[in-house]
Short mmCIF file of C-alpha atoms in Angstrom, two decimals:
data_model
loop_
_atom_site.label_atom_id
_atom_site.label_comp_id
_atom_site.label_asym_id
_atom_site.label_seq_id
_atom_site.Cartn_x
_atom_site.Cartn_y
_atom_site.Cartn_z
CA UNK A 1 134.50 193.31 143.15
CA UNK A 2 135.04 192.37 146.48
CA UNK A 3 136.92 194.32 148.83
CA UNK A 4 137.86 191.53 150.89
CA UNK A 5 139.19 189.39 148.35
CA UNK A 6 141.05 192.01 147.17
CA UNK A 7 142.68 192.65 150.67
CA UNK A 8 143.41 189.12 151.27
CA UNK A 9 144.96 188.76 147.55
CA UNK A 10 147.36 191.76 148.19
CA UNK A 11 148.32 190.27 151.99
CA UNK A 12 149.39 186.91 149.84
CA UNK A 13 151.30 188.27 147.46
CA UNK A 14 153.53 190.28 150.38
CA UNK A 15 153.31 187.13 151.92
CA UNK A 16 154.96 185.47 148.77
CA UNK A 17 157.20 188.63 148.22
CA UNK A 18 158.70 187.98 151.75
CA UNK A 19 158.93 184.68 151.44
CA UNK A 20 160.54 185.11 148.23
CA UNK A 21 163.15 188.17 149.52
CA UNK A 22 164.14 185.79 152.40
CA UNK A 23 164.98 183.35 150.08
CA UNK A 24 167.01 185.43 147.88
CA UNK A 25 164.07 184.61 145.06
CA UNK A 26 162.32 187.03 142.66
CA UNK A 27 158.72 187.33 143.53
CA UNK A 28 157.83 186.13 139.72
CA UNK A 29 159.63 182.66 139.98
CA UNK A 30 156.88 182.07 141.92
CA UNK A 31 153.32 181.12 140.29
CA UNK A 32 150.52 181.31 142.43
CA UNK A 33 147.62 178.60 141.66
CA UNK A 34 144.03 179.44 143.32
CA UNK A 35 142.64 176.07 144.49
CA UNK A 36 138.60 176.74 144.35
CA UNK A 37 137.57 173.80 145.27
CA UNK A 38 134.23 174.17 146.78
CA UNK A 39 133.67 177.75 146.32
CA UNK A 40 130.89 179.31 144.62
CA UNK A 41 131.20 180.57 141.11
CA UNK A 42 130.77 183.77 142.67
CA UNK A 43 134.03 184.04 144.69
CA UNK A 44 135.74 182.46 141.39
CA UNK A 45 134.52 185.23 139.34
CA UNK A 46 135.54 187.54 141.81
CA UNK A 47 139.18 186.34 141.56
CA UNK A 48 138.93 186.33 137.83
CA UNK A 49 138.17 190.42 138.17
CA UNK A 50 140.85 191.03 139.90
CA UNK A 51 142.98 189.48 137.01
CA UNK A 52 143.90 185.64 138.33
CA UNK A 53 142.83 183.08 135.58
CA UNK A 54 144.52 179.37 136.44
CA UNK A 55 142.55 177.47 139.48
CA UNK A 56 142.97 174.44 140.59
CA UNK A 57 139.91 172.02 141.12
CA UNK A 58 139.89 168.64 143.13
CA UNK A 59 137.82 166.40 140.81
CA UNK A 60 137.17 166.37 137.44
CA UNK A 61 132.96 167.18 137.50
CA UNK A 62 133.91 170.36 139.54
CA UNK A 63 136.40 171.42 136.41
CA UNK A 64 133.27 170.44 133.62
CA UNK A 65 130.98 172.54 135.66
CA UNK A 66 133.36 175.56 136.20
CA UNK A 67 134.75 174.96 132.31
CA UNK A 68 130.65 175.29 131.21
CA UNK A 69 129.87 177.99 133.82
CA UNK A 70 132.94 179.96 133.08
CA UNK A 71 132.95 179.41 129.17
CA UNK A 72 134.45 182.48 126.72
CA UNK A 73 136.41 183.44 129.91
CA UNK A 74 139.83 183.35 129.33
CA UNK A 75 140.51 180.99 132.35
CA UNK A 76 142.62 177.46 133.15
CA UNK A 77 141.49 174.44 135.12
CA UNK A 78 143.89 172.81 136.57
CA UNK A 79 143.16 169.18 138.43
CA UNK A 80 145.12 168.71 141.54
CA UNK A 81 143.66 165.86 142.60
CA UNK A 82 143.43 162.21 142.74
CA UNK A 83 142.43 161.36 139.04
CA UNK A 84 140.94 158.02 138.23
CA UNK A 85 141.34 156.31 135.90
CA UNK A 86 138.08 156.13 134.36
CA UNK A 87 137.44 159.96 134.20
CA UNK A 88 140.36 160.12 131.55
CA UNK A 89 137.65 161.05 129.07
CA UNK A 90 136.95 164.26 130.77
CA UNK A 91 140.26 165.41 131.94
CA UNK A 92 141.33 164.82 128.43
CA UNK A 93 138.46 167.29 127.51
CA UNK A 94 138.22 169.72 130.50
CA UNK A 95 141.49 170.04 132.26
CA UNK A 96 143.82 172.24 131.31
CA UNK A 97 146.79 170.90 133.20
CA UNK A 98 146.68 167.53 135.75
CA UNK A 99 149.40 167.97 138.61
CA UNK A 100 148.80 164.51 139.92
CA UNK A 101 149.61 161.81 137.49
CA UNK A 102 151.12 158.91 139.63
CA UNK A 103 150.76 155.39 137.48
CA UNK A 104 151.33 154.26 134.16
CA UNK A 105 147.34 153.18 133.80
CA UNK A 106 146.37 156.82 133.82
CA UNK A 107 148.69 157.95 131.48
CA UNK A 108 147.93 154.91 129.12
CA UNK A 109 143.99 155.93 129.38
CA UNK A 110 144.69 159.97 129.13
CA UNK A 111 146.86 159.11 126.00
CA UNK A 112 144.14 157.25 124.30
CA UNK A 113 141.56 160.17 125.07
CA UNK A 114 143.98 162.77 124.06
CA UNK A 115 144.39 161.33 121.07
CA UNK A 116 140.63 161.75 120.34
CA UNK A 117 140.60 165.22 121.27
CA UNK A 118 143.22 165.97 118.97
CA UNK A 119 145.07 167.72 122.12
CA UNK A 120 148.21 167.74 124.39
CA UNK A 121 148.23 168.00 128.17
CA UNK A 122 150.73 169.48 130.24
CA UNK A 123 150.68 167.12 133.44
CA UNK A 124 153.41 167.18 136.49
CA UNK A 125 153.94 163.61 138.17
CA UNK A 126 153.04 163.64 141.99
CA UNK A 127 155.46 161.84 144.43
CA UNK A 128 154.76 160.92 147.83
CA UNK A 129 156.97 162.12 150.23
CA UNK A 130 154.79 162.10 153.05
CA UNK A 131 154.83 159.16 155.50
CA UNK A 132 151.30 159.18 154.95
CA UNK A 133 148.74 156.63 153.68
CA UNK A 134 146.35 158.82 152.91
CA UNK A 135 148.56 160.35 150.19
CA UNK A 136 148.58 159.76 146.98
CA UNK A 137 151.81 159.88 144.43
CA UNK A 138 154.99 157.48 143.33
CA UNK A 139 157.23 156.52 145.60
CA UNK A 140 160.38 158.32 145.08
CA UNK A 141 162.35 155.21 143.64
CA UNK A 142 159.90 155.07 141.25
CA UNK A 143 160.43 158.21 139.49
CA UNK A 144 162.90 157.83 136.62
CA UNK A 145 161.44 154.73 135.58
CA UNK A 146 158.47 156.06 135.34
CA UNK A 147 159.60 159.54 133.36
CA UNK A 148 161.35 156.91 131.13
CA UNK A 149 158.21 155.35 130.45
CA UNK A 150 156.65 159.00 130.05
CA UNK A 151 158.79 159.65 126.70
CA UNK A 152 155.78 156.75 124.94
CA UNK A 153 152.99 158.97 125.61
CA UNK A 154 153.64 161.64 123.32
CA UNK A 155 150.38 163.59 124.12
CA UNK A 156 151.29 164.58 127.43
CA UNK A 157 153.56 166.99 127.91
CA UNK A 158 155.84 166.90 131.73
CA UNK A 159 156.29 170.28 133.16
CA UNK A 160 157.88 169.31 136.76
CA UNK A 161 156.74 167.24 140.25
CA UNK A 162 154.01 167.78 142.66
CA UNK A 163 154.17 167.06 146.21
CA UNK A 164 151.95 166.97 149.18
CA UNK A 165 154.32 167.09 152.56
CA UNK A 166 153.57 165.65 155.40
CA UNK A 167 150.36 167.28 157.62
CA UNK A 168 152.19 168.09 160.99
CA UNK A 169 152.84 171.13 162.91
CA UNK A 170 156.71 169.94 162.72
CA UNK A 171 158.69 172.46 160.16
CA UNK A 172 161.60 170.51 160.06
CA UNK A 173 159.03 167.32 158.28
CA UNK A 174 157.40 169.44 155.90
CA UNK A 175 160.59 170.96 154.74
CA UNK A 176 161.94 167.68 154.47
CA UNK A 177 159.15 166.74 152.04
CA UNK A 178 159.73 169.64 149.89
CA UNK A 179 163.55 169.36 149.97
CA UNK A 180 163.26 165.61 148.61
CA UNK A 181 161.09 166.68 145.85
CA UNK A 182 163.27 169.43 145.22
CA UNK A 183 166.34 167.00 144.91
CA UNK A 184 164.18 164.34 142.66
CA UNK A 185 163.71 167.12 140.28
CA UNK A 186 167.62 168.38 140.31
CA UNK A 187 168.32 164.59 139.98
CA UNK A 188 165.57 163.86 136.93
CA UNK A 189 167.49 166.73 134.83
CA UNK A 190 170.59 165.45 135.81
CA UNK A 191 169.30 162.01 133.69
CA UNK A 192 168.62 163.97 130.76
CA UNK A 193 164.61 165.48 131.97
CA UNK A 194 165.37 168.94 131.13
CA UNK A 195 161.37 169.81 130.74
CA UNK A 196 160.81 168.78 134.50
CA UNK A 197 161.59 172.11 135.98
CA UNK A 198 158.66 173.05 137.84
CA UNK A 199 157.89 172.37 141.40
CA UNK A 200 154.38 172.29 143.22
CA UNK A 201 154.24 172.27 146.61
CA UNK A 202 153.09 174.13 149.25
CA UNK A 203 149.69 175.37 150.36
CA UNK A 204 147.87 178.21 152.59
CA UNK A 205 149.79 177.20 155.65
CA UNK A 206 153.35 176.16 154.46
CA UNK A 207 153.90 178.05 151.59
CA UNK A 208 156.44 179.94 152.82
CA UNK A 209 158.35 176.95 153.80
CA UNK A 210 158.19 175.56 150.49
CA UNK A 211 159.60 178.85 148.62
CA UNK A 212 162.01 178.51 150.67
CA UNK A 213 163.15 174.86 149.24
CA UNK A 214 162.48 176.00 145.27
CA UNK A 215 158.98 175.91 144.82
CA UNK A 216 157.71 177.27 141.52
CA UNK A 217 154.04 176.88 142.49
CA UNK A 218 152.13 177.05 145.70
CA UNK A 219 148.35 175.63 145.59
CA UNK A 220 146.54 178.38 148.03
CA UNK A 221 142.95 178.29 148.83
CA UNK A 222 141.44 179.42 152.36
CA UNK A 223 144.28 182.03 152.15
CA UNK A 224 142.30 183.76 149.28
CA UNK A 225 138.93 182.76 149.58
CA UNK A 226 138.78 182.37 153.11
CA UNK A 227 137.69 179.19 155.04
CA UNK A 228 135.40 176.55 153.76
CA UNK A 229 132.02 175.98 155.08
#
C-alpha cells in the first residue's frame, strides 16, 4: 500500500472535515468520488486497499477496461463525462452510475440498451452553469421539462444534478455556479422531484467552495492521486 496515497487520502478527508465544520455540515453528507481518469490500474488498486470503491472515469472504454481489469472486486464505475450517444450499449453494460446525462437522445438510446441488459441505472442530469462553451449540460431553463420527460424512461433511475462551474480563479463565479445548481435542485423538489437530492460539484481545487453551497459529492482526482503526466 502506498504510503503516499495514504497521506494524501487522510489530508482530503481533513480537508473535507473542515470544509464540512465551517459549513455547519457533518463530514458524512459528503461522498467523496475518486476520478481515475488516466491513472494506472496500479494507483486504482492502491485506493481500493485503502477501502475507496466508487471512481469516476471520463469515457466509457476507460470504465470496460477498468470493469475487466478490476472484475470480482467489489468496485463502482461511475462515467462523468461527456457520453455519446452511440456508446449507450456500453454504459448500459459497464457503468455503474452516469452523472452527465444532458438530452433526451441519450436517455432514449440508454433506455433501449437497459432494457436489454435487464438493468436500471442511476444517472444525475448535468446543467451548465458555466458561461462556458466548452461545457457540456442543459441549460438551466431546460431542466423541469426535461425531468418531466425523465418519468418515460423507467430504467433510469435520477439521483440529483451535476455541475461543472466556471474555470476561473474568481470565487465569487464558481460559487455562483454551485449556488444555481443548488437552487435548481431545491426548485425540482419543490415540483414534485423528491428523488433529485444529490448534488455533484466540485473538484480538487474548489471543493471546499462547493461544500460550502450543499454539495453531496465532490469529483477529486490530482488531490488523491497526484498530478497527471
Amino acid at each position: 500500500m502506498s504510503k503516499v496515497m495514504k497521506q494524501r487520502l487522510q489530508q482530503l478527508l481533513q480537508r473535507i472535515a473542515i470544509a464540512c465544520e465551517q459549513a455547519q455540515r457533518e463530514p458524512q453528507s459528503v461522498r467523496l468520488l475518486p476520478v481515475s481518469k488516466t491513472f494506472s490500474h496500479e494507483l486504482v488498486q492502491q485506493a481500493i486497499m485503502l477501502g475507496l470503491t466508487r471512481f469516476g472515469e471520463n469515457r466509457i472504454q476507460d470504465i470496460r477496461s477498468r470493469y475487466e481489469h478490476f472484475a470480482g472486486q467489489p468496485v463502482q464505475w461511475v462515467m462523468i463525462g461527456h457520453a455519446q450517444t452511440n456508446k449507450a450499449r456500453d454504459i448500459a453494460r459497464y457503468a455503474d452510475e452516469l452523472q452527465s446525462l444532458d438530452r433526451l437522445a441519450l436517455a432514449e438510446a440508454l433506455q433501449r440498451r437497459l432494457d436489454g441488459e435487464q438493468r436500471c441505472l442511476p444517472v444525475y442530469i448535468q446543467v451548465k452553469t458555466a458561461q462556458e462553451d466548452s461545457k457540456f449540460g442543459l441549460d438551466p431553463s431546460q431542466l423541469m421539462p426535461f425531468l418531466a420527460q425523465l418519468k418515460h424512461f423507467d430504467r433510469l433511475q435520477p439521483q440529483g444534478l451535476m455541475t461543472m462551474a466556471t474555470q476561473t480563479d474568481d470565487t465569487k463565479e464558481i460559487r455562483r455556479c454551485f449556488a444555481q445548481l443548488r437552487l435548481l435542485r431545491d426548485q425540482a423538489q419543490e415540483a414534485g422531484y423528491e428523488n433529485i437530492t444529490r448534488l455533484s460539484m466540485g473538484m480538487s481545487g474548489d471543493f471546499e467552495l462547493a461544500i460550502a453551497e450543499g454539495a453531496t459529492d465532490i469529483r477529486v482526482g490530482s488531490a488523491l492521486f497526484g498530478h497527471r503526466a
